[in-house]
């Protein structure tokens, strides 16, 4: 079987089909008779003409791709085989992927730039120190400064990333909430949860993991952790020092 764009001389694999030599198949196409180039008619007559052949041009939904001339059919025969895929298709695919990647990066950069316009998290205010608790020892205060004061006091050391959104939003939110729970710089106000400070430190809830990762000096060892917990208990419940009220 031969046609424009098709020649079956061996096993052919096309799409999902596998065709063997000599196998009869049906092809959905648009066959057209066309004259054979350079062919001379061997008969004479009113209705006689040059030899013709069947031109298979495919269909609208399944067109036959561009072909090359077969080496098995010289002398102007146009029976050809399907061409292998060209590398141009891969280049076009890579260009589309690169374009999509660049557009995604542009959107991320634009969103990041818009975040910087939001003023929240840029005030970095440290109100004045009004009153601190009566520490049982300087060592307890030293450990509390390392592990607690950045969030639970008015002496916050604002890190560099506190100027870059959205990290500045997280830092500001955490410090505001921490000061509402316990603020060692405003001990003139009651903080009902202060009596549970040592329990949170022993359990590992304070300082938080993300704070310890960003501030290695706040990552106390086991001995320092227990020393701070005992010091806070002594500070908050020492004789002559009233425990924080149970209501604000």
Coordinates of N, CA and C in Angstrom, one line a residue:
X1 N 0.9 -1.2 0.0 CA 0.0 0.0 0.0 C 0.9 1.2 0.0
X2 N 0.6 2.2 -0.9 CA 1.4 3.4 -1.0 C 0.5 4.6 -1.1
X3 N 0.9 5.7 -0.7 CA 0.1 6.9 -0.8 C 1.0 8.1 -0.4
X4 N 0.6 9.2 -0.7 CA 1.4 10.4 -0.3 C 1.5 10.5 1.2
X5 N 2.7 10.3 1.6 CA 3.0 10.4 3.1 C 3.0 9.0 3.7
X6 N 2.7 7.9 3.0 CA 2.6 6.6 3.6 C 3.3 5.6 2.7
X7 N 4.1 4.7 3.3 CA 4.6 3.6 2.6 C 4.8 2.4 3.6
X8 N 4.2 1.3 3.3 CA 4.2 0.2 4.3 C 5.1 -0.9 3.7
X9 N 6.3 -1.0 4.1 CA 7.2 -2.0 3.7 C 7.8 -2.8 4.9
X10 N 7.4 -2.3 6.1 CA 7.8 -3.0 7.3 C 6.9 -2.6 8.5
X11 N 7.1 -3.1 9.6 CA 6.2 -2.8 10.8 C 6.2 -1.3 11.0
X12 N 5.0 -0.7 11.1 CA 4.8 0.7 11.3 C 4.1 1.0 12.6
X13 N 4.7 1.9 13.4 CA 4.0 2.2 14.7 C 3.6 3.7 14.5
X14 N 2.3 4.0 14.7 CA 1.8 5.3 14.5 C 0.7 5.5 15.5
X15 N 0.8 6.5 16.4 CA -0.1 6.7 17.5 C -0.2 5.5 18.3
X16 N -1.5 4.9 18.5 CA -1.7 3.8 19.3 C -1.6 2.5 18.5
X17 N -1.6 2.6 17.1 CA -1.7 1.4 16.3 C -0.4 0.8 15.9
X18 N -0.4 -0.5 15.7 CA 0.8 -1.2 15.2 C 0.4 -2.0 14.0
X19 N 1.0 -1.7 12.8 CA 0.6 -2.3 11.6 C 1.7 -3.2 11.1
X20 N 1.4 -4.4 10.7 CA 2.4 -5.4 10.2 C 2.3 -5.4 8.7
X21 N 3.4 -5.9 8.1 CA 3.6 -6.0 6.7 C 2.5 -6.9 6.1
X22 N 1.8 -6.4 5.1 CA 0.7 -7.2 4.5 C -0.6 -7.1 5.2
X23 N -0.7 -6.4 6.3 CA -2.0 -6.3 7.0 C -2.9 -5.2 6.3
X24 N -4.1 -5.6 6.2 CA -5.1 -4.7 5.6 C -5.6 -3.7 6.6
X25 N -5.6 -2.4 6.3 CA -6.0 -1.4 7.2 C -6.9 -0.4 6.5
X26 N -7.7 0.3 7.3 CA -8.5 1.4 6.7 C -8.0 2.7 7.2
X27 N -7.9 3.7 6.3 CA -7.3 5.0 6.6 C -8.4 6.0 6.3
X28 N -8.6 6.9 7.3 CA -9.5 8.0 7.2 C -8.8 9.1 6.5
X29 N -9.1 9.5 5.3 CA -8.3 10.4 4.6 C -9.2 11.1 3.5
X30 N -8.6 11.9 2.7 CA -9.2 12.5 1.5 C -8.4 12.2 0.3
X31 N -8.7 11.0 -0.3 CA -7.9 10.6 -1.5 C -8.3 11.4 -2.8
X32 N -7.3 11.8 -3.5 CA -7.6 12.5 -4.8 C -6.7 12.0 -5.9
X33 N -7.3 11.8 -7.1 CA -6.5 11.3 -8.2 C -5.7 12.5 -8.8
X34 N -4.4 12.2 -9.0 CA -3.6 13.3 -9.6 C -2.7 12.7 -10.7
X35 N -2.3 13.4 -11.7 CA -1.4 12.8 -12.7 C 0.0 12.6 -12.2
X36 N 0.6 11.6 -12.7 CA 2.0 11.3 -12.4 C 2.9 12.2 -13.2
X37 N 3.8 12.9 -12.5 CA 4.7 13.8 -13.2 C 5.6 13.0 -14.2
X38 N 6.0 13.6 -15.3 CA 6.9 13.1 -16.3 C 6.5 11.7 -16.8
X39 N 5.2 11.3 -16.7 CA 4.7 10.1 -17.2 C 4.1 10.3 -18.6
X40 N 4.4 9.4 -19.5 CA 3.8 9.5 -20.9 C 2.8 8.4 -21.1
X41 N 1.6 8.8 -21.7 CA 0.6 7.9 -21.9 C 0.9 6.9 -23.0
X42 N 0.6 5.6 -22.8 CA 1.0 4.6 -23.9 C -0.2 4.3 -24.8
X43 N -1.3 5.0 -24.5 CA -2.5 4.8 -25.3 C -3.0 6.1 -25.9
X44 N -3.7 6.0 -27.0 CA -4.2 7.2 -27.6 C -5.7 7.1 -27.7
X45 N -6.4 8.2 -27.5 CA -7.9 8.2 -27.6 C -8.4 9.5 -27.0
X46 N -9.7 9.7 -27.3 CA -10.4 10.9 -26.8 C -10.4 11.0 -25.3
X47 N -10.7 9.9 -24.6 CA -10.8 9.9 -23.2 C -9.5 9.5 -22.5
X48 N -8.5 9.1 -23.2 CA -7.3 8.7 -22.6 C -6.5 9.9 -22.1
X49 N -5.7 9.7 -21.1 CA -4.8 10.8 -20.5 C -3.6 10.2 -19.9
X50 N -2.8 11.0 -19.3 CA -1.6 10.5 -18.6 C -2.0 9.6 -17.4
X51 N -1.1 8.7 -17.0 CA -1.3 7.9 -15.8 C -1.6 8.7 -14.6
X52 N -2.4 8.2 -13.7 CA -2.7 8.9 -12.4 C -2.3 8.0 -11.2
X53 N -2.3 8.6 -10.1 CA -2.1 7.9 -8.9 C -3.0 8.5 -7.8
X54 N -3.1 7.8 -6.6 CA -4.0 8.2 -5.6 C -3.2 9.1 -4.6
X55 N -3.6 10.3 -4.4 CA -3.0 11.2 -3.5 C -3.8 11.3 -2.2
X56 N -3.2 10.8 -1.1 CA -3.8 10.7 0.2 C -3.3 12.0 1.0
X57 N -4.3 12.9 1.3 CA -3.9 14.2 1.9 C -4.3 14.2 3.4
X58 N -4.9 13.1 3.9 CA -5.4 13.2 5.3 C -6.7 13.9 5.5
X59 N -7.0 14.2 6.7 CA -8.3 14.9 7.0 C -8.0 16.2 7.8
X60 N -9.0 16.9 8.0 CA -8.9 18.2 8.8 C -8.4 17.9 10.2
X61 N -9.0 16.9 10.8 CA -8.7 16.6 12.2 C -7.4 15.9 12.3
X62 N -7.0 15.1 11.3 CA -5.8 14.3 11.3 C -5.0 14.5 10.1
X63 N -4.4 15.7 9.9 CA -3.6 15.9 8.7 C -2.3 15.1 8.7
X64 N -1.9 14.8 7.5 CA -0.6 14.1 7.3 C 0.5 15.1 7.4
X65 N 1.5 14.9 8.3 CA 2.6 15.9 8.4 C 3.4 16.0 7.2
X66 N 4.3 17.0 7.2 CA 5.2 17.3 6.0 C 6.1 16.0 5.9
X67 N 6.3 15.7 4.6 CA 7.0 14.5 4.3 C 8.3 14.8 3.6
X68 N 9.2 13.8 3.5 CA 10.4 13.9 2.6 C 10.3 12.8 1.6
X69 N 11.0 13.0 0.5 CA 11.0 12.0 -0.6 C 11.7 10.7 -0.3
X70 N 11.1 9.6 -0.6 CA 11.7 8.3 -0.2 C 12.8 7.9 -1.2
X71 N 13.8 7.3 -0.6 CA 14.9 6.9 -1.5 C 14.6 5.7 -2.3
X72 N 13.5 5.0 -1.9 CA 13.1 3.8 -2.7 C 12.3 4.1 -3.9
X73 N 11.9 5.4 -4.1 CA 11.1 5.7 -5.2 C 11.7 7.0 -6.0
X74 N 12.7 6.7 -6.8 CA 13.3 7.9 -7.5 C 12.4 8.3 -8.7
X75 N 12.9 9.1 -9.5 CA 12.2 9.5 -10.8 C 10.9 10.2 -10.4
X76 N 10.9 11.1 -9.4 CA 9.7 11.9 -9.2 C 8.6 11.2 -8.4
X77 N 8.8 10.0 -7.9 CA 7.8 9.4 -7.1 C 7.7 10.1 -5.7
X78 N 6.6 10.4 -5.3 CA 6.4 11.2 -4.0 C 6.0 10.4 -2.9
X79 N 6.0 9.1 -3.0 CA 5.7 8.2 -1.8 C 6.8 8.4 -0.8
X80 N 6.4 8.8 0.4 CA 7.4 9.1 1.4 C 7.1 8.5 2.7
X81 N 8.0 8.6 3.7 CA 7.8 8.1 5.0 C 7.6 9.3 6.0
X82 N 7.0 9.1 7.1 CA 6.9 10.2 8.1 C 8.2 10.6 8.6
X83 N 8.4 11.9 8.7 CA 9.7 12.5 9.2 C 9.8 12.3 10.7
X84 N 10.9 12.1 11.2 CA 11.1 12.0 12.7 C 10.9 13.4 13.3
X85 N 10.6 13.4 14.5 CA 10.3 14.7 15.2 C 11.6 15.6 15.2
X86 N 11.4 16.8 15.0 CA 12.5 17.7 14.9 C 12.8 18.4 16.3
X87 N 14.1 18.7 16.5 CA 14.4 19.3 17.8 C 13.8 20.7 18.0
X88 N 13.2 21.3 17.0 CA 12.6 22.6 17.1 C 11.4 22.6 18.1
X89 N 10.7 21.4 18.2 CA 9.6 21.3 19.1 C 10.1 21.4 20.6
X90 N 11.2 20.8 20.9 CA 11.8 20.8 22.2 C 12.2 22.2 22.6
X91 N 12.8 22.9 21.6 CA 13.2 24.3 21.8 C 12.0 25.2 22.2
X92 N 10.9 25.0 21.4 CA 9.7 25.8 21.6 C 9.2 25.5 23.0
X93 N 9.2 24.2 23.4 CA 8.7 23.8 24.8 C 9.5 24.5 25.9
X94 N 10.9 24.4 25.7 CA 11.7 25.1 26.7 C 11.5 26.6 26.8
X95 N 11.2 27.2 25.6 CA 11.0 28.6 25.6 C 9.7 28.9 26.4
X96 N 8.6 28.1 26.2 CA 7.4 28.3 26.9 C 7.6 28.1 28.4
X97 N 8.4 27.1 28.8 CA 8.6 26.9 30.2 C 9.4 28.0 30.8
X98 N 10.4 28.5 30.1 CA 11.2 29.6 30.6 C 10.3 30.9 30.7
X99 N 9.5 31.1 29.8 CA 8.6 32.3 29.8 C 7.6 32.2 31.1
X100 N 7.1 31.0 31.3 CA 6.2 30.8 32.5 C 7.0 31.0 33.8
X101 N 8.2 30.5 33.8 CA 9.0 30.7 35.0 C 9.3 32.2 35.3
X102 N 9.7 32.9 34.2 CA 10.0 34.3 34.4 C 8.7 35.1 34.8
X103 N 7.6 34.7 34.3 CA 6.3 35.4 34.7 C 6.0 35.1 36.1
X104 N 6.3 33.9 36.6 CA 6.0 33.5 38.0 C 7.0 34.3 38.9
X105 N 8.2 34.4 38.5 CA 9.2 35.2 39.3 C 8.8 36.6 39.4
X106 N 8.4 37.2 38.2 CA 7.9 38.6 38.2 C 6.8 38.8 39.1
X107 N 5.8 37.9 39.2 CA 4.7 38.0 40.1 C 5.1 38.0 41.5
X108 N 6.0 37.1 41.9 CA 6.5 37.0 43.2 C 7.3 38.2 43.6
X109 N 8.1 38.8 42.8 CA 8.8 40.0 43.1 C 7.9 41.2 43.2
X110 N 6.8 41.2 42.4 CA 5.9 42.3 42.5 C 5.1 42.2 43.8
X111 N 4.7 41.0 44.2 CA 3.9 40.8 45.5 C 4.8 41.2 46.6
X112 N 6.1 40.8 46.6 CA 7.0 41.1 47.7 C 7.2 42.6 47.8
X113 N 7.3 43.3 46.6 CA 7.4 44.8 46.7 C 6.2 45.4 47.3
X114 N 5.0 44.9 47.0 CA 3.8 45.5 47.5 C 3.7 45.3 49.1
X115 N 4.2 44.2 49.5 CA 4.3 43.9 51.0 C 5.0 45.0 51.7
X116 N 6.1 45.5 51.1 CA 6.9 46.5 51.8 C 6.2 47.8 52.1
X117 N 5.1 48.0 51.3 CA 4.3 49.3 51.5 C 3.5 49.2 52.8
X118 N 3.1 48.0 53.3 CA 2.3 47.9 54.5 C 3.1 48.4 55.7
X119 N 2.6 49.4 56.4 CA 3.4 50.0 57.5 C 3.5 49.1 58.8
X120 N 2.6 48.1 58.9 CA 2.6 47.3 60.1 C 4.0 46.5 60.3
X121 N 4.5 46.6 61.5 CA 5.7 45.9 61.8 C 7.0 46.7 61.6
X122 N 6.8 48.0 61.3 CA 8.0 48.9 61.1 C 8.2 49.9 62.2
X123 N 7.3 50.0 63.2 CA 7.4 51.0 64.2 C 8.6 50.7 65.2
X124 N 8.7 49.4 65.6 CA 9.8 49.0 66.4 C 9.9 49.9 67.7
X125 N 8.8 50.0 68.3 CA 8.7 50.9 69.5 C 9.1 50.1 70.8
X126 N 9.9 50.7 71.6 CA 10.3 50.2 72.9 C 9.9 51.2 74.0
X127 N 8.7 51.0 74.5 CA 8.2 51.9 75.6 C 9.2 52.0 76.7
X128 N 9.2 53.0 77.5 CA 10.1 53.1 78.7 C 9.8 52.0 79.7
X129 N 10.9 51.6 80.4 CA 10.8 50.6 81.5 C 10.2 51.3 82.7
X130 N 9.1 50.8 83.1 CA 8.4 51.4 84.3 C 8.8 50.7 85.6
X131 N 8.7 49.4 85.6 CA 9.1 48.7 86.8 C 9.4 47.3 86.5
X132 N 10.4 46.7 87.1 CA 10.7 45.3 86.9 C 10.4 44.5 88.2
X133 N 10.3 43.2 88.1 CA 10.0 42.5 89.4 C 11.3 42.5 90.2
X134 N 11.1 42.2 91.5 CA 12.3 42.1 92.4 C 13.0 40.8 92.2
X135 N 14.0 40.8 91.4 CA 14.7 39.5 91.1 C 15.4 39.0 92.3
X136 N 15.3 37.7 92.4 CA 15.9 37.0 93.5 C 17.5 37.0 93.4
X137 N 18.0 37.2 92.2 CA 19.4 37.2 92.0 C 19.7 37.8 90.7
X138 N 20.9 38.4 90.5 CA 21.3 39.0 89.2 C 21.4 37.9 88.1
X139 N 21.7 36.7 88.6 CA 21.8 35.5 87.6 C 20.5 35.2 87.0
X140 N 19.4 35.3 87.8 CA 18.1 35.0 87.2 C 17.7 36.1 86.2
X141 N 18.0 37.3 86.5 CA 17.7 38.4 85.5 C 18.6 38.2 84.2
X142 N 19.9 37.8 84.4 CA 20.7 37.6 83.3 C 20.2 36.5 82.3
X143 N 19.7 35.4 82.9 CA 19.2 34.3 82.1 C 17.8 34.8 81.5
X144 N 17.0 35.5 82.2 CA 15.8 36.0 81.6 C 16.0 37.0 80.5
X145 N 17.0 37.8 80.6 CA 17.4 38.7 79.5 C 17.7 37.9 78.2
X146 N 18.5 36.9 78.4 CA 18.9 36.1 77.2 C 17.7 35.3 76.6
X147 N 16.8 34.8 77.4 CA 15.8 33.9 76.9 C 14.4 34.5 76.8
X148 N 14.2 35.7 77.5 CA 12.8 36.2 77.6 C 12.6 37.6 77.2
X149 N 13.6 38.5 77.4 CA 13.4 39.9 77.3 C 13.1 40.4 75.9
X150 N 13.6 39.8 74.9 CA 13.3 40.3 73.5 C 11.8 40.3 73.2
X151 N 11.0 39.5 73.9 CA 9.6 39.4 73.6 C 8.8 39.9 74.8
X152 N 9.3 39.6 76.0 CA 8.5 39.9 77.2 C 9.0 41.1 78.0
X153 N 9.5 42.1 77.3 CA 9.9 43.3 78.0 C 9.8 44.5 77.0
X154 N 10.2 45.7 77.5 CA 10.2 46.8 76.6 C 11.7 47.1 76.2
X155 N 12.5 46.1 76.2 CA 13.9 46.2 75.8 C 14.2 45.3 74.7
X156 N 13.3 45.2 73.7 CA 13.4 44.3 72.6 C 14.6 44.7 71.7
X157 N 15.4 43.7 71.3 CA 16.4 43.9 70.3 C 15.8 43.5 69.0
X158 N 15.5 44.5 68.1 CA 14.9 44.2 66.9 C 15.9 43.7 65.9
X159 N 15.7 42.5 65.3 CA 16.6 41.9 64.3 C 16.5 42.6 63.0
X160 N 17.4 42.4 62.1 CA 17.4 43.0 60.8 C 16.2 42.6 60.0
X161 N 15.8 41.3 60.1 CA 14.6 40.9 59.3 C 13.3 41.5 59.8
X162 N 13.3 42.2 60.9 CA 12.1 42.9 61.4 C 11.8 44.1 60.5
X163 N 12.7 44.4 59.6 CA 12.4 45.5 58.6 C 11.9 45.0 57.3
X164 N 11.8 43.7 57.1 CA 11.4 43.2 55.8 C 10.1 42.4 56.0
X165 N 9.1 42.8 55.3 CA 7.8 42.1 55.3 C 7.9 40.9 54.4
X166 N 7.3 39.8 54.7 CA 6.3 39.6 55.8 C 6.9 39.2 57.1
X167 N 8.2 39.1 57.2 CA 8.9 38.7 58.5 C 8.6 39.7 59.6
X168 N 8.6 41.0 59.2 CA 8.3 42.0 60.2 C 6.9 41.9 60.8
X169 N 6.0 41.4 60.0 CA 4.6 41.2 60.5 C 4.6 40.2 61.6
X170 N 5.3 39.1 61.4 CA 5.4 38.0 62.4 C 6.1 38.4 63.6
X171 N 7.2 39.2 63.5 CA 7.9 39.6 64.7 C 7.0 40.6 65.5
X172 N 6.4 41.5 64.8 CA 5.6 42.5 65.5 C 4.4 41.8 66.3
X173 N 3.8 40.9 65.6 CA 2.6 40.2 66.2 C 3.0 39.4 67.4
X174 N 4.2 38.7 67.3 CA 4.6 37.9 68.4 C 5.0 38.7 69.6
X175 N 5.7 39.8 69.4 CA 6.1 40.7 70.5 C 4.9 41.3 71.2
X176 N 3.9 41.8 70.4 CA 2.7 42.4 71.0 C 2.0 41.4 71.9
X177 N 1.8 40.2 71.4 CA 1.1 39.1 72.2 C 1.9 38.8 73.4
X178 N 3.3 38.7 73.3 CA 4.1 38.3 74.4 C 4.0 39.4 75.5
X179 N 4.1 40.6 75.1 CA 4.0 41.7 76.1 C 2.6 41.7 76.8
X180 N 1.6 41.3 76.1 CA 0.3 41.2 76.8 C 0.2 40.1 77.8
X181 N 1.0 39.1 77.6 CA 0.9 37.9 78.6 C 1.8 38.2 79.8
X182 N 3.1 38.6 79.5 CA 4.1 39.0 80.6 C 5.0 40.1 80.0
X183 N 5.1 41.1 80.8 CA 6.0 42.2 80.4 C 6.8 42.5 81.7
X184 N 8.1 42.1 81.7 CA 8.9 42.3 82.8 C 9.3 43.8 83.0
X185 N 9.0 44.6 82.0 CA 9.3 46.1 82.1 C 8.1 46.9 82.7
X186 N 7.0 46.3 82.8 CA 5.8 46.9 83.3 C 5.2 46.1 84.4
X187 N 6.0 45.8 85.4 CA 5.5 44.9 86.5 C 4.5 45.6 87.5
X188 N 4.2 46.9 87.1 CA 3.2 47.6 87.9 C 1.8 47.1 87.5
X189 N 1.7 46.3 86.4 CA 0.4 45.7 86.0 C 0.4 44.2 86.4
X190 N -0.8 43.7 86.7 CA -0.9 42.3 87.0 C -0.8 41.4 85.7
X191 N -0.1 40.3 85.9 CA 0.0 39.3 84.8 C -0.3 37.9 85.3
X192 N -1.6 37.5 85.2 CA -2.0 36.2 85.9 C -1.2 35.0 85.4
X193 N -0.7 35.0 84.2 CA 0.0 33.8 83.7 C 1.5 33.8 84.1
X194 N 2.0 34.8 84.8 CA 3.4 34.8 85.2 C 3.8 33.7 86.1
X195 N 2.9 33.2 86.9 CA 3.2 32.1 87.9 C 3.5 30.8 87.1
X196 N 3.1 30.7 85.9 CA 3.3 29.5 85.1 C 4.6 29.6 84.2
X197 N 5.4 30.6 84.4 CA 6.6 30.8 83.6 C 7.6 29.7 83.7
X198 N 7.8 29.3 84.9 CA 8.8 28.2 85.1 C 8.3 26.9 84.5
X199 N 7.0 26.6 84.5 CA 6.5 25.4 83.9 C 6.7 25.4 82.4
X200 N 6.5 26.6 81.8 CA 6.6 26.7 80.4 C 8.1 26.5 80.0
X201 N 9.0 27.0 80.8 CA 10.4 26.9 80.5 C 10.9 25.4 80.6
X202 N 10.5 24.7 81.7 CA 10.8 23.3 81.9 C 10.3 22.5 80.8
X203 N 9.0 22.8 80.3 CA 8.4 22.0 79.3 C 8.9 22.2 77.9
X204 N 9.7 23.3 77.8 CA 10.3 23.6 76.5 C 9.5 24.4 75.6
X205 N 8.4 24.9 76.1 CA 7.5 25.8 75.3 C 8.1 27.2 75.2
X206 N 8.9 27.6 76.2 CA 9.5 28.9 76.1 C 11.0 28.8 76.4
X207 N 11.8 29.5 75.7 CA 11.5 30.2 74.5 C 11.1 29.3 73.3
X208 N 10.3 29.8 72.4 CA 9.8 29.0 71.3 C 11.0 28.5 70.4
X209 N 10.7 27.5 69.6 CA 11.7 26.9 68.8 C 12.2 27.9 67.7
X210 N 11.2 28.6 67.1 CA 11.7 29.6 66.0 C 12.5 30.7 66.6
X211 N 12.2 31.1 67.9 CA 13.1 32.1 68.5 C 14.5 31.6 68.8
X212 N 14.6 30.3 69.3 CA 15.9 29.8 69.5 C 16.7 29.5 68.3
X213 N 16.0 29.2 67.2 CA 16.7 29.1 65.9 C 17.3 30.4 65.4
X214 N 16.5 31.5 65.6 CA 17.0 32.8 65.2 C 18.0 33.5 66.2
X215 N 17.9 33.0 67.5 CA 18.8 33.6 68.5 C 19.4 32.5 69.3
X216 N 20.6 32.0 68.8 CA 21.2 30.9 69.5 C 21.6 31.1 70.9
X217 N 21.8 32.4 71.3 CA 22.2 32.7 72.7 C 21.0 32.4 73.6
X218 N 19.8 32.4 73.1 CA 18.6 32.1 73.9 C 18.4 30.6 74.1
X219 N 19.1 29.8 73.5 CA 19.0 28.3 73.6 C 19.8 27.9 74.8
X220 N 19.1 27.9 76.0 CA 19.8 27.5 77.2 C 20.0 26.0 77.3
X221 N 21.1 25.7 78.0 CA 21.3 24.2 78.2 C 20.4 23.7 79.3
X222 N 20.5 22.5 79.6 CA 19.6 21.9 80.6 C 19.8 22.5 82.0
X223 N 21.1 22.7 82.4 CA 21.4 23.3 83.7 C 20.9 24.7 83.8
X224 N 21.1 25.5 82.7 CA 20.6 26.9 82.7 C 19.1 27.0 82.7
X225 N 18.5 26.1 82.0 CA 17.0 26.0 82.0 C 16.4 25.8 83.4
X226 N 16.9 24.9 84.1 CA 16.4 24.6 85.5 C 16.8 25.8 86.4
X227 N 18.0 26.4 86.2 CA 18.4 27.5 87.0 C 17.4 28.7 86.8
X228 N 17.0 29.0 85.6 CA 16.1 30.0 85.3 C 14.7 29.8 85.9
X229 N 14.3 28.5 85.7 CA 13.0 28.1 86.3 C 12.9 28.3 87.8
X230 N 14.0 27.9 88.5 CA 14.0 28.1 89.9 C 14.0 29.5 90.3
X231 N 14.8 30.3 89.5 CA 14.9 31.7 89.8 C 13.6 32.5 89.6
X232 N 12.8 32.1 88.6 CA 11.5 32.8 88.4 C 10.6 32.4 89.4
X233 N 10.6 31.1 89.9 CA 9.7 30.7 91.0 C 10.0 31.5 92.2
X234 N 11.3 31.7 92.5 CA 11.7 32.4 93.7 C 11.4 33.9 93.6
X235 N 11.5 34.4 92.4 CA 11.2 35.9 92.2 C 9.7 36.2 92.3
X236 N 8.9 35.3 91.8 CA 7.5 35.6 91.8 C 6.8 35.2 93.1
X237 N 7.4 34.3 93.9 CA 6.8 33.9 95.1 C 7.7 34.1 96.3
X238 N 8.7 34.9 96.2 CA 9.6 35.1 97.3 C 8.9 35.8 98.5
X239 N 9.3 35.6 99.7 CA 8.6 36.2 100.9 C 8.7 37.7 100.8
X240 N 7.7 38.4 101.0 CA 7.6 39.8 101.0 C 7.3 40.4 99.6
X241 N 7.3 39.5 98.6 CA 7.0 39.9 97.2 C 5.7 39.3 96.8
X242 N 4.6 40.0 96.7 CA 3.3 39.5 96.4 C 3.3 38.8 95.0
X243 N 2.7 37.7 94.9 CA 2.5 37.0 93.6 C 1.6 37.8 92.7
X244 N 1.8 37.8 91.5 CA 1.0 38.5 90.5 C -0.5 38.2 90.7
X245 N -1.3 39.2 90.7 CA -2.8 38.9 90.9 C -3.3 38.0 89.9
X246 N -4.4 37.4 90.2 CA -5.0 36.4 89.3 C -6.0 37.1 88.3
X247 N -6.0 38.4 88.2 CA -6.9 39.1 87.3 C -6.3 40.4 86.9
X248 N -6.5 40.8 85.7 CA -5.9 42.1 85.2 C -6.9 43.2 85.4

